Short mmCIF file of C-alpha atoms in Angstrom, two decimals:
data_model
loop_
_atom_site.label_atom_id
_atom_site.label_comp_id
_atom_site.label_asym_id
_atom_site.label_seq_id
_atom_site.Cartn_x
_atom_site.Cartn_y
_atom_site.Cartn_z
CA UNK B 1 -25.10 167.18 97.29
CA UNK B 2 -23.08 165.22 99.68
CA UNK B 3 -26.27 164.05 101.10
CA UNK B 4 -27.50 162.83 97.67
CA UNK B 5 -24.10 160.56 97.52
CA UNK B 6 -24.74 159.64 100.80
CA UNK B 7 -28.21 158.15 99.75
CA UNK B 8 -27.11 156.90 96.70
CA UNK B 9 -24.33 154.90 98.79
CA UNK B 10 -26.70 153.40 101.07
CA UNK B 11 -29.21 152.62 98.22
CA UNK B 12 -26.55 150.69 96.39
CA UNK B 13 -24.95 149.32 99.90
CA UNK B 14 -29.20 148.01 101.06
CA UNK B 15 -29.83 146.40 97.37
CA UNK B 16 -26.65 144.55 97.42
CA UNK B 17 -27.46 143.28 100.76
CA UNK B 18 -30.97 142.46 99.45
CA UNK B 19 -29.47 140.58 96.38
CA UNK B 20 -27.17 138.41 98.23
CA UNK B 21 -29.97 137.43 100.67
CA UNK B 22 -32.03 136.41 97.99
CA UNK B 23 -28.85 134.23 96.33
CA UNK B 24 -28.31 133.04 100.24
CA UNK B 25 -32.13 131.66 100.11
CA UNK B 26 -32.23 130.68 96.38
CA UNK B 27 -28.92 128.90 97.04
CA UNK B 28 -30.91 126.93 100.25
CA UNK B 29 -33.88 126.47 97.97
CA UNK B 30 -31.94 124.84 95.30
CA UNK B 31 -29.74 122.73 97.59
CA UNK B 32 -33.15 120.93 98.86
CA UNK B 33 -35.12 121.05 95.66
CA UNK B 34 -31.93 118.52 94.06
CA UNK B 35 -33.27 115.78 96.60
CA UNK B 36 -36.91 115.71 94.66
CA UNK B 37 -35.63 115.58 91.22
CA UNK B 38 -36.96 112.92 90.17
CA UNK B 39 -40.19 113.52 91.35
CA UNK B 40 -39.91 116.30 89.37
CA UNK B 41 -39.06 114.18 86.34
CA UNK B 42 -41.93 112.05 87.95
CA UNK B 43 -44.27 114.73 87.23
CA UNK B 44 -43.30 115.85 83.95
CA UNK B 45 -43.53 111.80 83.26
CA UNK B 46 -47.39 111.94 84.20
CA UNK B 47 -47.91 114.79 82.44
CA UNK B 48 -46.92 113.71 79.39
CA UNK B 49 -48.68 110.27 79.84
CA UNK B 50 -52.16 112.31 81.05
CA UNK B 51 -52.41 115.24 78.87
CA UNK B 52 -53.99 113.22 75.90
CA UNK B 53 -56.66 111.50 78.30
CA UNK B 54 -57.32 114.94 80.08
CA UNK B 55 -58.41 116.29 76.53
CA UNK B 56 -60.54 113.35 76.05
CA UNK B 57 -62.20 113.16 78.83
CA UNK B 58 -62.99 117.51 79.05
CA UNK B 59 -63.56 117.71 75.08
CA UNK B 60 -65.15 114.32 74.51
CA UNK B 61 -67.20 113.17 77.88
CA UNK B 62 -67.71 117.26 78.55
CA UNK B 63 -66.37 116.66 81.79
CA UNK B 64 -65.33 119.05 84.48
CA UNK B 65 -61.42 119.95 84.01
CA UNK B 66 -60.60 119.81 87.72
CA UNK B 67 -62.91 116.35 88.22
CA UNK B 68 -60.67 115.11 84.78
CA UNK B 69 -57.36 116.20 86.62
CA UNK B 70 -58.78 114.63 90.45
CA UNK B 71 -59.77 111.51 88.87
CA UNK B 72 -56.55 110.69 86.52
CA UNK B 73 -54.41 111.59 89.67
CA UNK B 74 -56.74 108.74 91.28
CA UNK B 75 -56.67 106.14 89.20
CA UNK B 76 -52.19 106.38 87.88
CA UNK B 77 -52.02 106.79 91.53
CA UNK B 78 -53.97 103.55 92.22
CA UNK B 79 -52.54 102.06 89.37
CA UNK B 80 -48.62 102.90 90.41
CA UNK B 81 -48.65 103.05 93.96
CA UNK B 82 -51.10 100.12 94.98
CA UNK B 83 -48.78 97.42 93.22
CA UNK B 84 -45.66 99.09 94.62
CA UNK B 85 -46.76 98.92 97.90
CA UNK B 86 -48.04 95.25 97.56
CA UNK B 87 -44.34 94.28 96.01
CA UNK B 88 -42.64 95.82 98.69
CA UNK B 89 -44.64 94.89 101.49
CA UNK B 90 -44.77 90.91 100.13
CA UNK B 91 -40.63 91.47 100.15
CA UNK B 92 -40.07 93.57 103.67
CA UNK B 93 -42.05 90.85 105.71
CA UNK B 94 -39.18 87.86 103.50
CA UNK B 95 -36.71 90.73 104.17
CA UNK B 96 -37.46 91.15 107.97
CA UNK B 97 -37.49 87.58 108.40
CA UNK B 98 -33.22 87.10 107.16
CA UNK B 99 -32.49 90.07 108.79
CA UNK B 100 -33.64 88.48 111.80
CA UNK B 101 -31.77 85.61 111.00
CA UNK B 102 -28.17 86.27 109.58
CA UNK B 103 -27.04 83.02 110.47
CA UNK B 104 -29.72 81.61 108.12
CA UNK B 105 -27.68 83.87 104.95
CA UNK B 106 -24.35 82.51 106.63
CA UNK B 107 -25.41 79.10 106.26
CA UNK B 108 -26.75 79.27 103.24
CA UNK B 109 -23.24 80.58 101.99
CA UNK B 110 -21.60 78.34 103.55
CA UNK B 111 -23.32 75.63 101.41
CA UNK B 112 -22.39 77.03 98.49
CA UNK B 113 -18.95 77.44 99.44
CA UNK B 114 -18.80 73.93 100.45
CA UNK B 115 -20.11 72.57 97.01
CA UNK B 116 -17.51 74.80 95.55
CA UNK B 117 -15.11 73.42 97.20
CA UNK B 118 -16.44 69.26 97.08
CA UNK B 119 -17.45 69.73 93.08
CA UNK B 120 -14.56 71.62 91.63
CA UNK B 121 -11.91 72.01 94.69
CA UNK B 122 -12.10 75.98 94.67
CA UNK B 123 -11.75 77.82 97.89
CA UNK B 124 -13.23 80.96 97.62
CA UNK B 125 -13.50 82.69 101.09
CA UNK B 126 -12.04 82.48 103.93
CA UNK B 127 -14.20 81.96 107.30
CA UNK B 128 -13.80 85.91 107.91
CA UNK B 129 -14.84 86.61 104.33
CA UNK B 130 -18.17 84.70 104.55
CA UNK B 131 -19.24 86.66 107.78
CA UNK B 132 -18.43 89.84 105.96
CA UNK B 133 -20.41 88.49 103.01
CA UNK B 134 -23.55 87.97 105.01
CA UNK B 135 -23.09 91.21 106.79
CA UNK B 136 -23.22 93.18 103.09
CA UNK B 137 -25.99 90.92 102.02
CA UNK B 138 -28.32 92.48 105.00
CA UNK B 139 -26.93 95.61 104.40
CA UNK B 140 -28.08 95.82 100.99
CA UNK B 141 -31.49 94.44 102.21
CA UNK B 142 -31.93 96.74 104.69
CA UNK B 143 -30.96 99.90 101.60
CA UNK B 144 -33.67 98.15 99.39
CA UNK B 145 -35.84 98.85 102.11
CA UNK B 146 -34.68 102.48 102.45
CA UNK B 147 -35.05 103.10 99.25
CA UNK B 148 -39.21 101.87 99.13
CA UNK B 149 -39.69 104.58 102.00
CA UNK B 150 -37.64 107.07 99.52
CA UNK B 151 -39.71 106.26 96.32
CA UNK B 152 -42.95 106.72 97.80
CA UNK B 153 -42.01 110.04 99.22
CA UNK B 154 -40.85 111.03 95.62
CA UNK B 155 -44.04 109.73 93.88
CA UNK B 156 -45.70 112.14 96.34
CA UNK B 157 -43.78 115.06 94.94
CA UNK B 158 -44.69 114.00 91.49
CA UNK B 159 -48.85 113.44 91.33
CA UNK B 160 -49.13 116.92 93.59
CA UNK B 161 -46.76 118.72 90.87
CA UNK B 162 -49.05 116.85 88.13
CA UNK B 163 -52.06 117.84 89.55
CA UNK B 164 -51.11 121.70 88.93
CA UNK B 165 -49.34 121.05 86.06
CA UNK B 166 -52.89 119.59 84.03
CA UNK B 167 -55.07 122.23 86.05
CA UNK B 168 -53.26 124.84 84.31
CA UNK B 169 -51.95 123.23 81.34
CA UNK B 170 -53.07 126.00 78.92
CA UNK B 171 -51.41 128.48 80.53
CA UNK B 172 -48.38 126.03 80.72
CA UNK B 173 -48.15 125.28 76.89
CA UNK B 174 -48.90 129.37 76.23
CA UNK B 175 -45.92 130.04 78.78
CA UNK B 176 -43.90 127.09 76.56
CA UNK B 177 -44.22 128.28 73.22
CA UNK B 178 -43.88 132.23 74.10
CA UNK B 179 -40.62 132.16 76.14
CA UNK B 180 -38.79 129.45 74.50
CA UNK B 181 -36.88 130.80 71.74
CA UNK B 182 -36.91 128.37 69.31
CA UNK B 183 -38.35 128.04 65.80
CA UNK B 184 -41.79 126.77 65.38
CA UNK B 185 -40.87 123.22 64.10
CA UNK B 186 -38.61 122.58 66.54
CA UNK B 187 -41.42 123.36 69.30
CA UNK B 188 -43.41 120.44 67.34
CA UNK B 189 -40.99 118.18 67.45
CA UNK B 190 -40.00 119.12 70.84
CA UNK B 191 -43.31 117.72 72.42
CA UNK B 192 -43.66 115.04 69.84
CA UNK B 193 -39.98 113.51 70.81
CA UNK B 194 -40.77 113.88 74.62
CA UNK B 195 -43.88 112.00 74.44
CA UNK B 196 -42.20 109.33 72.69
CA UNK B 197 -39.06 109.09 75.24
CA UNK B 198 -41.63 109.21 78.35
CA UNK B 199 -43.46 106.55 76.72
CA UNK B 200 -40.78 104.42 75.87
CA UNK B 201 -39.28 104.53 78.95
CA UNK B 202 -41.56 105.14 81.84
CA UNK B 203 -43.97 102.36 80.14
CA UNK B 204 -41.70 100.06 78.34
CA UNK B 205 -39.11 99.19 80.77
CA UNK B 206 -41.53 98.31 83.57
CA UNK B 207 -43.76 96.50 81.04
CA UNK B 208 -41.28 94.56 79.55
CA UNK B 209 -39.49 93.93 82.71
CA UNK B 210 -43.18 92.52 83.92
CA UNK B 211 -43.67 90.35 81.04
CA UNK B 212 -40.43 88.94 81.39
CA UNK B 213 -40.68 88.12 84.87
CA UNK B 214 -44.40 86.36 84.41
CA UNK B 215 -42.63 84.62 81.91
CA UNK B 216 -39.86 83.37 84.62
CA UNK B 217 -42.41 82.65 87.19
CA UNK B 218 -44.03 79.79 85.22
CA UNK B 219 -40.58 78.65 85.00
CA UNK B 220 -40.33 78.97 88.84
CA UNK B 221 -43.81 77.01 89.06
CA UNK B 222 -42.46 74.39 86.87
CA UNK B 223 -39.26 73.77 88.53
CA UNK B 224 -40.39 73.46 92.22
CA UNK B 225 -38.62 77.30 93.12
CA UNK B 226 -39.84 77.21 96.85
CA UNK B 227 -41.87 80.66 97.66
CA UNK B 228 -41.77 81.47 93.54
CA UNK B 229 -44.04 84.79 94.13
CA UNK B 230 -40.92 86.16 96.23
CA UNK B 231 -38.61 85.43 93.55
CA UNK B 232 -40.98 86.47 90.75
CA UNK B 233 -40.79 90.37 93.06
CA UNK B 234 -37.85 90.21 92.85
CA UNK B 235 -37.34 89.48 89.17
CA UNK B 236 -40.02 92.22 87.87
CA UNK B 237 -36.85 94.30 89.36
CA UNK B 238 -33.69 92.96 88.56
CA UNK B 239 -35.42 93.08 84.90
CA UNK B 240 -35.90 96.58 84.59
CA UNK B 241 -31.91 96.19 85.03
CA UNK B 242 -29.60 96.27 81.23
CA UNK B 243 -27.28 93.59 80.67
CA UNK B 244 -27.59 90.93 83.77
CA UNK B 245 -31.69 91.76 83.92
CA UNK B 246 -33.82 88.45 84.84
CA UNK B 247 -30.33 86.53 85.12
CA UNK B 248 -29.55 88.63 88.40
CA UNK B 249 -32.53 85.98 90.24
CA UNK B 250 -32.39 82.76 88.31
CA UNK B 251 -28.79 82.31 88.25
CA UNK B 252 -29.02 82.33 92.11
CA UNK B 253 -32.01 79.83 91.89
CA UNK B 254 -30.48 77.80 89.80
CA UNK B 255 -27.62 77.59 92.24
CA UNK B 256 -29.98 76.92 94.70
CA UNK B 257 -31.29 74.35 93.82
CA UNK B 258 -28.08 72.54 92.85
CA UNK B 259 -26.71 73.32 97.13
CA UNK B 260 -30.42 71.17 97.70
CA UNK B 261 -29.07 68.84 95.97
CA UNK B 262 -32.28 68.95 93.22
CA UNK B 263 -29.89 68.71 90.09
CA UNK B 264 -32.52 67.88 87.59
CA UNK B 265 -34.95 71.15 88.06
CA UNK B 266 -31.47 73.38 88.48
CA UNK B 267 -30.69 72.03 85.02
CA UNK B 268 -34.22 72.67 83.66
CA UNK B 269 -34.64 76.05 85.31
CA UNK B 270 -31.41 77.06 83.49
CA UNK B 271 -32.21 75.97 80.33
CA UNK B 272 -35.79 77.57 80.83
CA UNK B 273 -34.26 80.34 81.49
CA UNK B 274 -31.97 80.87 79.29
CA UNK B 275 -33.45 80.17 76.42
CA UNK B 276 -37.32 81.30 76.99
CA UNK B 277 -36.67 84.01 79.77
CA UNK B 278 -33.89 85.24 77.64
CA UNK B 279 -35.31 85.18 74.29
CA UNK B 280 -38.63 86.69 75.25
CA UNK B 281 -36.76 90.05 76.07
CA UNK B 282 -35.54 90.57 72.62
CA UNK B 283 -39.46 89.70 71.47
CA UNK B 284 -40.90 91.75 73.73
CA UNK B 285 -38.45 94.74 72.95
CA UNK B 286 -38.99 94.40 69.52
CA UNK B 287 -43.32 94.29 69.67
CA UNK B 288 -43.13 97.00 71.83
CA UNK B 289 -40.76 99.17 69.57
CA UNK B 290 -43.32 99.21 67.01
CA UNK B 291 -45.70 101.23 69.42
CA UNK B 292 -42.72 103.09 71.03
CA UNK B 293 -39.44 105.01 70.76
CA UNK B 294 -36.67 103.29 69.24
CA UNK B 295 -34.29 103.57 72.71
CA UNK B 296 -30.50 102.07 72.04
CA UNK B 297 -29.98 99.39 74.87
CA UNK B 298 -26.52 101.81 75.53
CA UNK B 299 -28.70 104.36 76.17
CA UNK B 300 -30.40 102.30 78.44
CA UNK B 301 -27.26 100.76 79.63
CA UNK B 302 -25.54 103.87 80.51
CA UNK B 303 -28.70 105.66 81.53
CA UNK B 304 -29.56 103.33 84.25
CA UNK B 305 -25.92 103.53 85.36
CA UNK B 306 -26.34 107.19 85.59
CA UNK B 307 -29.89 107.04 87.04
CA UNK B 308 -29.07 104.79 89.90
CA UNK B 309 -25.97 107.04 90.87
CA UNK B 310 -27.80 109.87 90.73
CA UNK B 311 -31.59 109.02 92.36
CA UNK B 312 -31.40 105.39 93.42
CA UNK B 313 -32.97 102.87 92.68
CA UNK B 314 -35.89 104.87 90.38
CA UNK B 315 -32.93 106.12 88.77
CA UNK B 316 -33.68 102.88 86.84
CA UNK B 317 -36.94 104.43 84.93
CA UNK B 318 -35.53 108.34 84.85
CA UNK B 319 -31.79 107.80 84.10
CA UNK B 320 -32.71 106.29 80.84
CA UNK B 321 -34.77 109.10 80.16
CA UNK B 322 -32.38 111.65 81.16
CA UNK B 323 -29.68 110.67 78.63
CA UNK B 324 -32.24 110.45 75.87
CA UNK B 325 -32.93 113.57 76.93
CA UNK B 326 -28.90 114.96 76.46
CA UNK B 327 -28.94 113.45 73.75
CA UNK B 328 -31.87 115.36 71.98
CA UNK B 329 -31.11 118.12 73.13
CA UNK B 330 -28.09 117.76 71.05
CA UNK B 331 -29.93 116.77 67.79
CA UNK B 332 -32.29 119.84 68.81
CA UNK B 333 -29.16 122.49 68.91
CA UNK B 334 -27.56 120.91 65.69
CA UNK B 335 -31.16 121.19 64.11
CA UNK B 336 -31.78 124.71 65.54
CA UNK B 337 -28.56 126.50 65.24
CA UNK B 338 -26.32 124.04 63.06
CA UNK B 339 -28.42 122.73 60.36
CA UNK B 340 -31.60 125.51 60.47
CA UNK B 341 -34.41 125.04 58.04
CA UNK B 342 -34.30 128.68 55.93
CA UNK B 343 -38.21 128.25 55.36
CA UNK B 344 -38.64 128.35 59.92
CA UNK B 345 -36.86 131.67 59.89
#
């Protein structure tokens, strides 16, 4: 008998020990797995975006599933990586070039200080202050660059979980509706919204935020913007950006231009940009809501707050789509357990 106890103890004493290893590792696991979040959300992204052409291409063309999944991981990968990569490698060799030379930021700062001071008699900084400001300015150069390294390591994470994610995508949408418990409808709508917020988001913002910035570029052409493919870079990104968007580059440029002394194109730039730049968002936000979501600019306001806080600068495509997601997962509670359709039950 006592021996039996005596069994029994250790049993209990070995699979407590067991379970707390596993929580130990799990814990570990999870602690990493936080860093590739969004190529997680990267992943789900593509899935979303490739499922429909995956079903064309194996029902329609009678292609081979695996050669479908290898050759939409090709071509999204050329297609998203192969720009990046241009973009940031056009702006790390301009970006290696000031850091190299911080007195060239200093002095450029100091111009603008001193037409501050000559045109309205405002002294901003003090000769301290503007050595600080030039340090930050590299500083946030040098993060940008960072940050490049850290997206393409994330886009890694995503087309690899992708790949898996189509090759077994039967099993994955068997696995979905068995083990969810929700009702039917809600399933349906479940996908349908996704789609929609993936769409609207991970294709809208950087195609609007493209648009725009083409758009700005003539301007830059027009206005003799020295090195205007730099500044249009830069503008596809500070687009993708609520609020300030395109006016984060041109309202520098335009400033620019004024410290050169080139009054008439600073005045024409503004104006350009003020009125076309700014106007074509709105136009371009409203054509493309007629073939996407309907996203609130706060949710894309406070999204990309969130986003950037949270993952960097990508945050900028996944925050937005992580508080539509809160969000409907709100409306899907109220509609599942709140406001339930007696004919689902």
């Amino acid at each position: 008998m006592n021996n039996n106890k005596q069994y029994i103890s250790n049993n209990v004493l070995l699979q407590l020990g067991f379970l707390i290893l596993i929580l130990i590792v799990f814990g570990l696991i999870l602690k990493n797995v936080f860093a590739f979040i969004p190529g997680i959300l990267g992943a789900i992204c593509l899935y979303v975006l490739l499922f429909n052409p995956l079903n064309w291409l194996t029902q329609e063309k009678k292609i081979n599933k695996t050669v479908s999944v290898i050759l939409l991981i090709i071509t999204s990968a050329i297609c998203i990586i192969l720009p990046l990569y241009i973009l940031i490698q056009t702006l790390t060799n301009k970006v290696m070039i000031m850091l190299n030379d911080t007195n060239k930021i200093e002095a450029q700062i100091r111009k603008l200080i001193d037409l501050l001071n000559k045109q309205f008699n405002i002294d901003i900084f003090s000769e301290n202050n503007i050595s600080k400001l030039a340090q930050v300015t590299t500083t946030i150069l040098q993060t940008l660059l960072n940050a490049s390294l850290d997206m393409f390591i994330q886009l890694g994470v995503a087309f690899l979980l992708a790949y898996f994610m189509l090759i077994k995508h039967k099993k994955l949408e068997q696995s979905f509706y068995q083990h969810i418990p929700l009702k039917t409808r809600n399933l349906k709508n479940m996908n349908s919204d996704l789609r929609q917020l993936v769409i609207s988001n991970a294709i809208g913002v950087p195609l609007t935020a493209l648009i725009q910035a083409i758009i700005a570029y003539i301007g830059f052409l027009i206005f003799g913007v020295e090195e205007a493919f730099t500044w249009f870079i830069l503008t596809i990104f500070a687009s993708m950006l609520p609020v300030v968007g395109a006016a984060l580059i041109y309202i520098p440029l335009v400033i620019l231009l004024f410290i050169q002394g080139d009054n008439t194109n600073a005045i024409g730039l503004l104006l350009y940009c003020f009125l076309i730049v700014g106007l074509s968002d709105n136009l371009i936000r409203f054509m493309l809501q007629k073939k996407m979501a309907d996203v609130h600019p706060l949710i894309t306001i406070f999204g990309v707050i969130i986003g950037i806080n949270l993952f960097g600068f990508i945050g900028i495509i996944f925050g937005p789509i992580l508080f539509s997601v809160f969000l409907w997962l709100i409306k899907l509670y109220k509609s599942e357990f709140v406001d339930p359709n007696p004919e689902d039950e």
